[in-house]
Coordinates of C-alpha atoms and ligand atoms in Angstrom, one line a residue:
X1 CA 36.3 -27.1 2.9
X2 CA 37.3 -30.7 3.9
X3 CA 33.8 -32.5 5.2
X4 CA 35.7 -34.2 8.1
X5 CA 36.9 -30.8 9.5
X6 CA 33.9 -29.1 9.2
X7 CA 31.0 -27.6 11.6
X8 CA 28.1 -28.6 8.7
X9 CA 26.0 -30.9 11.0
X10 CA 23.4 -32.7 8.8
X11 CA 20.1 -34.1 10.3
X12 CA 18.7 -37.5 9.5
X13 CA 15.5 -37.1 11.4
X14 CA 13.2 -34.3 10.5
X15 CA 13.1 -31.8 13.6
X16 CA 10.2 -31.9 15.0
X17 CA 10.0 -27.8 15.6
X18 CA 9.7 -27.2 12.0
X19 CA 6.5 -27.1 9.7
X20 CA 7.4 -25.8 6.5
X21 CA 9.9 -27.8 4.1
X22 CA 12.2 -25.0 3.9
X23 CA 12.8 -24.6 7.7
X24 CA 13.2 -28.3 7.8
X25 CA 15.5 -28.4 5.1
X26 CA 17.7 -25.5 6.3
X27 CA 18.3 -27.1 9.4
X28 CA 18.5 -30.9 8.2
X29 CA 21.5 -29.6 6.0
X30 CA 23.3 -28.0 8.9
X31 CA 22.8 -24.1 7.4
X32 CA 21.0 -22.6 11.0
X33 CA 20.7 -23.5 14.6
X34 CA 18.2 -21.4 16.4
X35 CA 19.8 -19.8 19.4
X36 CA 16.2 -18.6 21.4
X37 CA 13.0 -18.1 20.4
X38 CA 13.1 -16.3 16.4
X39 CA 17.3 -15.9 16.8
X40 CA 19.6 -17.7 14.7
X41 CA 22.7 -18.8 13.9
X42 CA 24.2 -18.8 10.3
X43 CA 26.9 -21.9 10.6
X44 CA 29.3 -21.9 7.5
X45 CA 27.2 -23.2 5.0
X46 CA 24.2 -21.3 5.3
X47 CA 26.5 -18.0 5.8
X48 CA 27.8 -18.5 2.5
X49 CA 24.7 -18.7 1.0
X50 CA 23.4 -15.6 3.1
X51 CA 26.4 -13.4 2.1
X52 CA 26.0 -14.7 -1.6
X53 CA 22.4 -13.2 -1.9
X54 CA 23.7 -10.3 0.1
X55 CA 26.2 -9.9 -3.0
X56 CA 23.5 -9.8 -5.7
X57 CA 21.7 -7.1 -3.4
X58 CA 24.4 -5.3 -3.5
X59 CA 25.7 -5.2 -7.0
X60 CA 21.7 -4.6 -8.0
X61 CA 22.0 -1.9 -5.7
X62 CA 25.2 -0.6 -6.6
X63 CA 24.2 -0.7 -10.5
X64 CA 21.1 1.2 -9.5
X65 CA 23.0 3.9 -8.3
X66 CA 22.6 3.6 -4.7
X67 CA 25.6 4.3 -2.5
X68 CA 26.1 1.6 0.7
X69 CA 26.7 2.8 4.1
X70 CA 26.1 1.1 7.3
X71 CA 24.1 2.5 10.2
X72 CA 24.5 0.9 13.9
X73 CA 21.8 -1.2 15.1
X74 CA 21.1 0.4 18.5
X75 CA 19.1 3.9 17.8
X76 CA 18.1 6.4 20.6
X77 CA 14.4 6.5 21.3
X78 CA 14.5 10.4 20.8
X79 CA 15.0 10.2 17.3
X80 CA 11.6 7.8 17.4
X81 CA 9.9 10.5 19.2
X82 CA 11.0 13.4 16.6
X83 CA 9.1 11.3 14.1
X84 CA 6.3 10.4 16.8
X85 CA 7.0 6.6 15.8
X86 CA 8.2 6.0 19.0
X87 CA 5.0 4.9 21.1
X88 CA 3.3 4.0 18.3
X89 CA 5.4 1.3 17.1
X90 CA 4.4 -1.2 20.2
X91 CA 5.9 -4.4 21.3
X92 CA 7.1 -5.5 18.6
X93 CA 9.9 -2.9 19.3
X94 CA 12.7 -3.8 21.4
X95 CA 13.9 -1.3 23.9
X96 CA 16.5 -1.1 26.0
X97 CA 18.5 0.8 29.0
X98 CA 21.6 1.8 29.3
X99 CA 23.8 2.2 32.2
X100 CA 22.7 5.8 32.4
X101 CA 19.3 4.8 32.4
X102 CA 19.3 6.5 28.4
X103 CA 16.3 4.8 26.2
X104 CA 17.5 2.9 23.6
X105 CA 16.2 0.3 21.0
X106 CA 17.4 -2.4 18.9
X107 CA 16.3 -0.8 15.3
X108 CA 13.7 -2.3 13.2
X109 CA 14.1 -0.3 10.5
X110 CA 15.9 3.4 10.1
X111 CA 13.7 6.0 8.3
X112 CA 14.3 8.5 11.5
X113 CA 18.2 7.7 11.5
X114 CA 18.8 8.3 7.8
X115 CA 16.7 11.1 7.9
X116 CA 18.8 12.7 11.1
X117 CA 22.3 12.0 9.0
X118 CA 20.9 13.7 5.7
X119 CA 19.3 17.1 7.6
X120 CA 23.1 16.9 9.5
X121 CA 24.6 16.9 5.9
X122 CA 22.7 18.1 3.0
X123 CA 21.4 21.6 3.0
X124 CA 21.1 22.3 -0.7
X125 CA 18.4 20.8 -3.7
X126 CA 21.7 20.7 -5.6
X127 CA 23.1 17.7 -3.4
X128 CA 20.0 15.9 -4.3
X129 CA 18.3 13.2 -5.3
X130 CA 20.4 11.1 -3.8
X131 CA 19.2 6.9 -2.6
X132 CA 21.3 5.4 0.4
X133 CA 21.0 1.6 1.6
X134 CA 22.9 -0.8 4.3
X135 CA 22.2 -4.4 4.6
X136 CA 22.0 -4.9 8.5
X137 CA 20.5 -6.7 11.2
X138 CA 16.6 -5.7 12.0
X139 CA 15.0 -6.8 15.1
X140 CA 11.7 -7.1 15.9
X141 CA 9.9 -8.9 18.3
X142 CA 7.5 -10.5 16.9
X143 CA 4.3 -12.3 18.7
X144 CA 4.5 -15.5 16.1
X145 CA 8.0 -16.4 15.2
X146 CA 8.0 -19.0 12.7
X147 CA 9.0 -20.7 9.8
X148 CA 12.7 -20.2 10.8
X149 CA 14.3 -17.4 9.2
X150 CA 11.1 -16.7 7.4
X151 CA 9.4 -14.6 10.3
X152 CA 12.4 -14.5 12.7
X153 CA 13.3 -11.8 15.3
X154 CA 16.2 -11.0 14.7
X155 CA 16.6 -10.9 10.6
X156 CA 19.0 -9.3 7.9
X157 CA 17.8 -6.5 5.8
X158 CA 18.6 -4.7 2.8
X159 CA 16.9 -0.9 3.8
X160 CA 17.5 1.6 1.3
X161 CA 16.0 5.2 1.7
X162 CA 15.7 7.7 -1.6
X163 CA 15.8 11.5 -1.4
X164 CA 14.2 13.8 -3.8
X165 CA 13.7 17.4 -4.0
X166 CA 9.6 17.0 -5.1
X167 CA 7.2 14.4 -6.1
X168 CA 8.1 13.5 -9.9
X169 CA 11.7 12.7 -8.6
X170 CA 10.5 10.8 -5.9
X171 CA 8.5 8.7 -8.0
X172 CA 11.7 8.5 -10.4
X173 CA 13.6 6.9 -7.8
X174 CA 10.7 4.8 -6.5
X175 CA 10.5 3.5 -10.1
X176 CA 14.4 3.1 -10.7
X177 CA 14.2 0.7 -7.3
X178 CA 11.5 -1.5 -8.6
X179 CA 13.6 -2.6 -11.0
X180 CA 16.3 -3.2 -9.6
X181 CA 14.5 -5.4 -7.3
X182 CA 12.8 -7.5 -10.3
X183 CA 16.8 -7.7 -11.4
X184 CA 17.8 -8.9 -8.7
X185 CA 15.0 -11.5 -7.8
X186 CA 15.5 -12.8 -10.9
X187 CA 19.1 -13.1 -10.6
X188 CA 18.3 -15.4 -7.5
X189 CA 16.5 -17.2 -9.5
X190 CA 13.1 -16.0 -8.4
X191 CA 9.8 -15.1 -9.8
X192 CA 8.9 -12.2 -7.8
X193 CA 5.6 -10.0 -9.1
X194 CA 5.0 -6.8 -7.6
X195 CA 1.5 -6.3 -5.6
X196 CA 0.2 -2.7 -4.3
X197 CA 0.2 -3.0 -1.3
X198 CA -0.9 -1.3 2.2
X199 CA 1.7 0.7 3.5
X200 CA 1.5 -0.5 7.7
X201 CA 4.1 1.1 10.4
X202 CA 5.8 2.7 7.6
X203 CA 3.3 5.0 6.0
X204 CA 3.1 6.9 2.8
X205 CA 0.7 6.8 0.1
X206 CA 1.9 4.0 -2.6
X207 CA 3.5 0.8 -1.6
X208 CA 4.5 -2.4 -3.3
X209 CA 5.3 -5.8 -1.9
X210 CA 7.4 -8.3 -3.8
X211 CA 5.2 -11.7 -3.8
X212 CA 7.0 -15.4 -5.0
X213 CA 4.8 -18.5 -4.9
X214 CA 5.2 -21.0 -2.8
X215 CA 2.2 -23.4 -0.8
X216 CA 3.6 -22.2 2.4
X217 CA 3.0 -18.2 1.9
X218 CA 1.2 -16.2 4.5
X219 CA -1.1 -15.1 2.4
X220 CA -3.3 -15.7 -1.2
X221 CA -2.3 -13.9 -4.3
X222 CA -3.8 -13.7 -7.4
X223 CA -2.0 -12.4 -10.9
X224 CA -1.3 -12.1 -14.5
X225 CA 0.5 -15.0 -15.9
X226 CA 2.2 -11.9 -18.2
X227 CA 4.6 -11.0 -15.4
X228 CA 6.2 -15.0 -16.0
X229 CA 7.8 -14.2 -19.1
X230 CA 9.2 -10.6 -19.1
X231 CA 12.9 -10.0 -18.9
X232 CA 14.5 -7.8 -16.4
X233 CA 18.7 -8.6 -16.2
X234 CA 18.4 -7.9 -20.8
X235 CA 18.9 -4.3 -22.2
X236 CA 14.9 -4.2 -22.6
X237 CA 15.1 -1.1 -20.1
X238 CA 18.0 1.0 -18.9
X239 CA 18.1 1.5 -15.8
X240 CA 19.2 5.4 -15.9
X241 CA 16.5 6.8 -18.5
X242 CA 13.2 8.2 -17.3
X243 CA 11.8 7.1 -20.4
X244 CA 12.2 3.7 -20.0
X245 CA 11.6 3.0 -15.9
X246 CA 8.3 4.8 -17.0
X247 CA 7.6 1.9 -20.0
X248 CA 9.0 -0.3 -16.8
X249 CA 6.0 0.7 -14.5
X250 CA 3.6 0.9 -16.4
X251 CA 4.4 -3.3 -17.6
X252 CA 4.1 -3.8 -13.7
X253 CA 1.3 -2.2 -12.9
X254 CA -1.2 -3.0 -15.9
X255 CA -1.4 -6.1 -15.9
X256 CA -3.8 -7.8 -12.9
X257 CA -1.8 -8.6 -9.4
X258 CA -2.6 -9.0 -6.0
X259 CA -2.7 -9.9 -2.8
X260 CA -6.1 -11.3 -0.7
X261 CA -6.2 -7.5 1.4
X262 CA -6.4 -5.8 -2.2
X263 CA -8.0 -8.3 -4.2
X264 CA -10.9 -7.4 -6.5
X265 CA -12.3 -11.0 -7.9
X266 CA -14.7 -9.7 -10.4
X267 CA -11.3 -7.7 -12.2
X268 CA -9.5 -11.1 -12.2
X269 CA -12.6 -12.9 -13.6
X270 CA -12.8 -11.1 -16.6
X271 CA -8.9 -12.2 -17.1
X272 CA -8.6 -15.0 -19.9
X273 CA -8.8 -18.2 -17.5
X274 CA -5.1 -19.5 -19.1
X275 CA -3.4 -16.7 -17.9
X276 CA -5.0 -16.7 -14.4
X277 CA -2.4 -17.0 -11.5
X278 CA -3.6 -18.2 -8.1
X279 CA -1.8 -19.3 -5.2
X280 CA -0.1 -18.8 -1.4
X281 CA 2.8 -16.1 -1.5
X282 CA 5.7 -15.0 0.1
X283 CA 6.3 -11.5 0.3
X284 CA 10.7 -10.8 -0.3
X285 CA 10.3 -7.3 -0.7
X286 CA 8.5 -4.2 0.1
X287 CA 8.6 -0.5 -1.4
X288 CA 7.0 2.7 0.3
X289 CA 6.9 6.2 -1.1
X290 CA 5.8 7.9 1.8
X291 CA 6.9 12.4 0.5
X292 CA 7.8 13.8 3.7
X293 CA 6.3 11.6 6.5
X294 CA 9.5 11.6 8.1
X295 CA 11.2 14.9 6.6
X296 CA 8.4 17.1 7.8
X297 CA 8.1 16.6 11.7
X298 CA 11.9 15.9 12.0
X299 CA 12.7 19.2 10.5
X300 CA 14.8 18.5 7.7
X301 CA 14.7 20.9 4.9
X302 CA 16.9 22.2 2.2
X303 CA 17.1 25.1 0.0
X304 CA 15.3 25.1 -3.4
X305 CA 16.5 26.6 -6.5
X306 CA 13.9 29.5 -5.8
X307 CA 15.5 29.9 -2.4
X308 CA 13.0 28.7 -0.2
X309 CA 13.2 25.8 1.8
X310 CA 11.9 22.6 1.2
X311 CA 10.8 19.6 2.7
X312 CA 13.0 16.6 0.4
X313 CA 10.5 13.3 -0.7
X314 CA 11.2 10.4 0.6
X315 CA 11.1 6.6 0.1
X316 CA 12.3 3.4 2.0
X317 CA 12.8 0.1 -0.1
X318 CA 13.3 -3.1 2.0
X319 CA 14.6 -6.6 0.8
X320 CA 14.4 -9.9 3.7
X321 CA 18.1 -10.8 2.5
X322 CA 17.7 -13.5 5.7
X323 CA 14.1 -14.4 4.4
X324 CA 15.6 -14.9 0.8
X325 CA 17.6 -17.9 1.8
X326 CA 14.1 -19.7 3.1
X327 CA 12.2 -18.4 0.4
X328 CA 14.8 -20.0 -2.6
X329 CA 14.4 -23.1 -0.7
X330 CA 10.8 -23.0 -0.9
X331 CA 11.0 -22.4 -4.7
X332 CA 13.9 -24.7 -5.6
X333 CA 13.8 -28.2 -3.8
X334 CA 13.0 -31.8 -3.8
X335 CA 12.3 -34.7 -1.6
X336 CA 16.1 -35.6 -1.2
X337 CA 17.4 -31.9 -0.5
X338 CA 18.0 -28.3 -1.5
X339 CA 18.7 -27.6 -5.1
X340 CA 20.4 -24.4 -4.9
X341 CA 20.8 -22.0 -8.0
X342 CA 24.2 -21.6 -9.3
X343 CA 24.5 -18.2 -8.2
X344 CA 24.3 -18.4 -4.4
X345 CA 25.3 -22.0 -4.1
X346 CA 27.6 -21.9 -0.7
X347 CA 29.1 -24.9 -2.8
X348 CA 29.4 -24.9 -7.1
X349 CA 30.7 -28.6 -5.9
X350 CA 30.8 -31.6 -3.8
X351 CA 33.9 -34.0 -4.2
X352 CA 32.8 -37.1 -3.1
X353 CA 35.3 -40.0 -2.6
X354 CA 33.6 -43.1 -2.1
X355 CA 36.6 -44.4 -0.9
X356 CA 39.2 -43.0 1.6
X357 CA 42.3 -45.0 2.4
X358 CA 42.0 -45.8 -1.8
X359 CA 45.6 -44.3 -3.3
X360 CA 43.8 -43.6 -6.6
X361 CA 40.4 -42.1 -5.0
X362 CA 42.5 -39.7 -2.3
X363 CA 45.2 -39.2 -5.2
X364 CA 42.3 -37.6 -7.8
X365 CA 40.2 -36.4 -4.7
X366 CA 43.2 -34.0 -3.5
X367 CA 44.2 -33.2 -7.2
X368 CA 40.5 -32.1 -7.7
X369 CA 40.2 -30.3 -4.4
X370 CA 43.6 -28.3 -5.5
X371 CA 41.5 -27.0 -8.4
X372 CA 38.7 -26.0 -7.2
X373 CA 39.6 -24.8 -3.7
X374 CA 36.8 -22.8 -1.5
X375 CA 34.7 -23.5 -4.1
X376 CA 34.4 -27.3 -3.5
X377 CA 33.6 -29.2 -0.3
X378 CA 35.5 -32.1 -0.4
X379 CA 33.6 -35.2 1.2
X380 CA 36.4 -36.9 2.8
X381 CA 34.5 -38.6 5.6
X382 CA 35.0 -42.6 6.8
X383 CA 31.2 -42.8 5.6
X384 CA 29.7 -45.3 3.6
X385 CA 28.6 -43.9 0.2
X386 CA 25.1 -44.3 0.7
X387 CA 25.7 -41.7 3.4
X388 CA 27.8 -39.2 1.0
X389 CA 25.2 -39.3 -2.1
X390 CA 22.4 -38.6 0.6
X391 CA 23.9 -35.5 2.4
X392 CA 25.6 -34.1 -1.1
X393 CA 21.5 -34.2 -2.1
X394 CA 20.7 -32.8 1.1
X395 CA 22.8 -29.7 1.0
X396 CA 21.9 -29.5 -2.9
X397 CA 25.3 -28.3 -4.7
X398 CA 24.7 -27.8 -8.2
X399 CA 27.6 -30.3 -9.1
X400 CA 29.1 -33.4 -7.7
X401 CA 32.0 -35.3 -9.0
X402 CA 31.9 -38.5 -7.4
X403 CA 35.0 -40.4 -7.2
X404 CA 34.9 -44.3 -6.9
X405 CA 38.0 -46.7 -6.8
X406 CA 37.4 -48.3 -10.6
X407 CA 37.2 -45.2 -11.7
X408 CA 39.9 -43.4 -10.5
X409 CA 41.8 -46.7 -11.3
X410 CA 40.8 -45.5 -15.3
X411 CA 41.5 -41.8 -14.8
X412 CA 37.4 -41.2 -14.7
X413 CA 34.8 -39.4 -12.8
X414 CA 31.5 -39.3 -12.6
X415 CA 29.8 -36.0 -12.9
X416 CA 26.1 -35.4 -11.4
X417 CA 23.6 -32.0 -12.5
X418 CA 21.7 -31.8 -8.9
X419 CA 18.8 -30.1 -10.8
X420 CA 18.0 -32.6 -13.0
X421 CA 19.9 -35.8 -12.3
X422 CA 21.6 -36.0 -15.3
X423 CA 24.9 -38.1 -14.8
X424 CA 28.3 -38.6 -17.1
X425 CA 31.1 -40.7 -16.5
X426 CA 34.0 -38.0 -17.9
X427 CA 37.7 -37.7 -17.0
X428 CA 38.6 -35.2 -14.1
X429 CA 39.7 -32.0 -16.5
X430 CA 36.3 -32.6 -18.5
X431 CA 34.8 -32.3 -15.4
X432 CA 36.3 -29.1 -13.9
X433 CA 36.1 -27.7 -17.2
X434 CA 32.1 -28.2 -17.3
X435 CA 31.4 -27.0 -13.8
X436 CA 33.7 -24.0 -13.8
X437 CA 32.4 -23.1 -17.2
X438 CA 28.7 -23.0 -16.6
Ligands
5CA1 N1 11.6 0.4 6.2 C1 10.9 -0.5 5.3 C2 11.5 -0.7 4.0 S1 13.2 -0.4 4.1 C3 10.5 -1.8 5.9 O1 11.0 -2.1 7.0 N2 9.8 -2.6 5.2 S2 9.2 -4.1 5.7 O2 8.7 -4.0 7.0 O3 8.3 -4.4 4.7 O4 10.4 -5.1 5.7 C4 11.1 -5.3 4.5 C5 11.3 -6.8 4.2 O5 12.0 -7.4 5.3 C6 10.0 -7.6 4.1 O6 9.6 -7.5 2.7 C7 10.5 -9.0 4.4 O7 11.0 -9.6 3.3 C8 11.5 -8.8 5.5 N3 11.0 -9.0 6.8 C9 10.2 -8.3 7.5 N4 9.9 -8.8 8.7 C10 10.7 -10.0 8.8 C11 10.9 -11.0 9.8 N5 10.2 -10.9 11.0 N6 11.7 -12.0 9.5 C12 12.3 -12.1 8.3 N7 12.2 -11.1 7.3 C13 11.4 -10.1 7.6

């Protein structure tokens, strides 16, 4: 993307609306605008990095064996009463009329619809276990919306619903999905530790959240400095034997971790001091094994290998994809910007030329730009480069070439690391060939 053309408005002022650094930051950079109250709009930029961390989701997803679909965000309230979630769930639900005066609502999650498609489909233990997900748009209306994307209204979730045909199976699948979600955490660069946790709206007997640190968390969490150094995206644990997600869940439930609701203080005191975790933590994820909370009043059975009928186990898995992109920025930044990871970047590069209207600095800038294409925004703005170095910071690509008119005069760039500042004056294939190779 050429800078000039695009809609990436960057703030010099710190909006006064937002509290927490990564709400300030996202919007300082130009990623969101908030359309009403909790509702907001991903400009290009911040899409980028949204559908980037939607990827990862997906391919953990995908490798875990879970098949995509996408359900529609508007559900009929009947299907809310079959479950008897329907007046239970409150105002935080959003419910609407239509023409023919029919209930609807704007779905904050879809236990009773995936549980309506599967008793319309599957009939037999032999089609089973089988695990479902979407990644859609959630809303719910919260009282407190805050912190931007964070706690928002409207919000975009990764919701992925397991069937088995009894309880070992179901815990199978639960286990299979906490992995995948320490995979991909960690592939977002994130230090996620799973808490037991109380199960809320959703219901079911077992329940983990998925906590990262940062000061701004809504709530304390205390744990295990053991989860820091474990492994998840190696070949320490395959991710189809029962043998190993069982070695898995037993490493992340052993060792001491939770949150202020579940904390027991005299367990972590007896914890060597040096591997005592404390802090404020943000909660990405959230796992429920819940059996047949929804699969028993909604009448959905299917024939065992005995011949009798059986209610199927269930579970429902939730990652804040939306959240995410907050949550990175509360674990990855500094005072001049974003530092994104490589892997969700909505940038690998910034092309800065210091100089516009310079033959040499366009000349290199455009040959550069070739290269590189969508990956690169190219910073071709009539700006003074004070201006450029402070919003190529700001928005936090991992690289920047910067060109400058002595430079390009010699055939040379200079390359910058965002993360850690380091700076080399290379020629322009050196360059490309470091970026594109890391
Ligand atoms: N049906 C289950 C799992 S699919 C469910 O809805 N779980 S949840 O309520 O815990 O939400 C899953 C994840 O969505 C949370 O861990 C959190 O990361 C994210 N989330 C929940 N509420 C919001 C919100 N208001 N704004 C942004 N993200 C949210």
């Amino acid at each position: 993307m050429r800078l000039s053309r695009s809609l990436l408005p960057t703030l010099k002022e710190t909006p006064a609306e937002a509290q927490i650094v990564s709400h300030r930051l996202m919007l300082r950079a130009g990623l969101v605008r908030q359309t009403t109250s909790g509702i907001y709009a991903w400009l290009p930029a911040g899409y980028r990095v949204l559908s980037n961390i939607a990827r990862i989701v997906r391919e953990e997803q995908d490798a875990a064996g879970a098949q995509e679909l996408l359900m529609p965000t508007i559900q009929s309230a009947d299907l809310w009463r079959e479950s008897g979630r329907y007046d239970g769930y409150g105002k935080e639900m959003l419910r609407i009329q239509d023409r023919h005066e029919r209930e609807l609502l704007y779905g904050p999650t879809n236990e009773e619809m995936i549980t309506d498609l599967f008793r319309q489909s599957v009939h037999s233990y032999r089609a089973l276990p089988q695990t479902v997900y979407h990644i859609q748009w959630k809303f719910r209306d919260e009282v407190r919306p805050r912190f931007g994307v964070m706690r928002g209204r409207e919000f975009l979730m990764k919701d992925a619903y397991s069937f088995d045909i009894d309880h070992e199976g179901a815990v199978i699948s639960y286990r299979r999905m906490m992995l995948a979600y320490m995979r991909t955490f960690q592939r977002l660069g994130l230090r996620a530790i799973p808490m037991a946790a109380d199960t809320g709206p959703i219901g079911g007997d077992l329940s983990h959240e998925f906590i990262i640190l940062a000061p701004t968390g809504e709530s304390q969490v205390f744990y295990d400095a053991a989860f820091e150094t474990i492994d998840y995206t190696g070949d320490a644990f395959d991710i189809r034997s029962e043998a190993d997600l069982a070695r898995f869940y037993t490493l992340m439930t052993t060792p001491y971790a939770a949150t202020d609701e579940k904390h027991d203080a005299a367990l972590f005191e007896k914890l060597d001091p040096a591997r005592r975790r404390e802090g404020r933590g943000i909660e990405v994820g959230h796992i429920f094994y819940f059996g047949t909370k929804y699969s028993r009043p909604m009448n959905f059975t299917v024939t065992g290998a005995d011949g009798r009928k059986l209610h199927p186990e269930m579970g429902s898995y939730g990652i804040g994809v939306s959240r995410l992109v907050g949550a990175v920025i509360e674990a990855s930044h500094d005072e001049a910007g974003i530092i994104w990871p490589d892997a969700i970047a909505p940038f690998r590069a910034a092309i800065l030329n210091l100089k516009p209207g310079d033959a040499a600095c366009d000349g290199l800038c455009e040959q550069l730009y070739a290269r590189l294409g969508t990956a690169a925004l190219y910073d071709d703005r009539e700006e003074r480069a004070g201006v450029k170095f402070a919003d190529a910071d700001l928005l936090g690509h991992p690289w920047q070439i910067i060109v400058g008119p002595r430079g390009a005069a010699a055939g040379r760039v200079e390359l910058k690391r965002r993360a850690n500042g380091a700076r080399e004056e290379i020629s322009p294939d050196a360059a490309l060939a470091k970026l594109l190779g890391a």
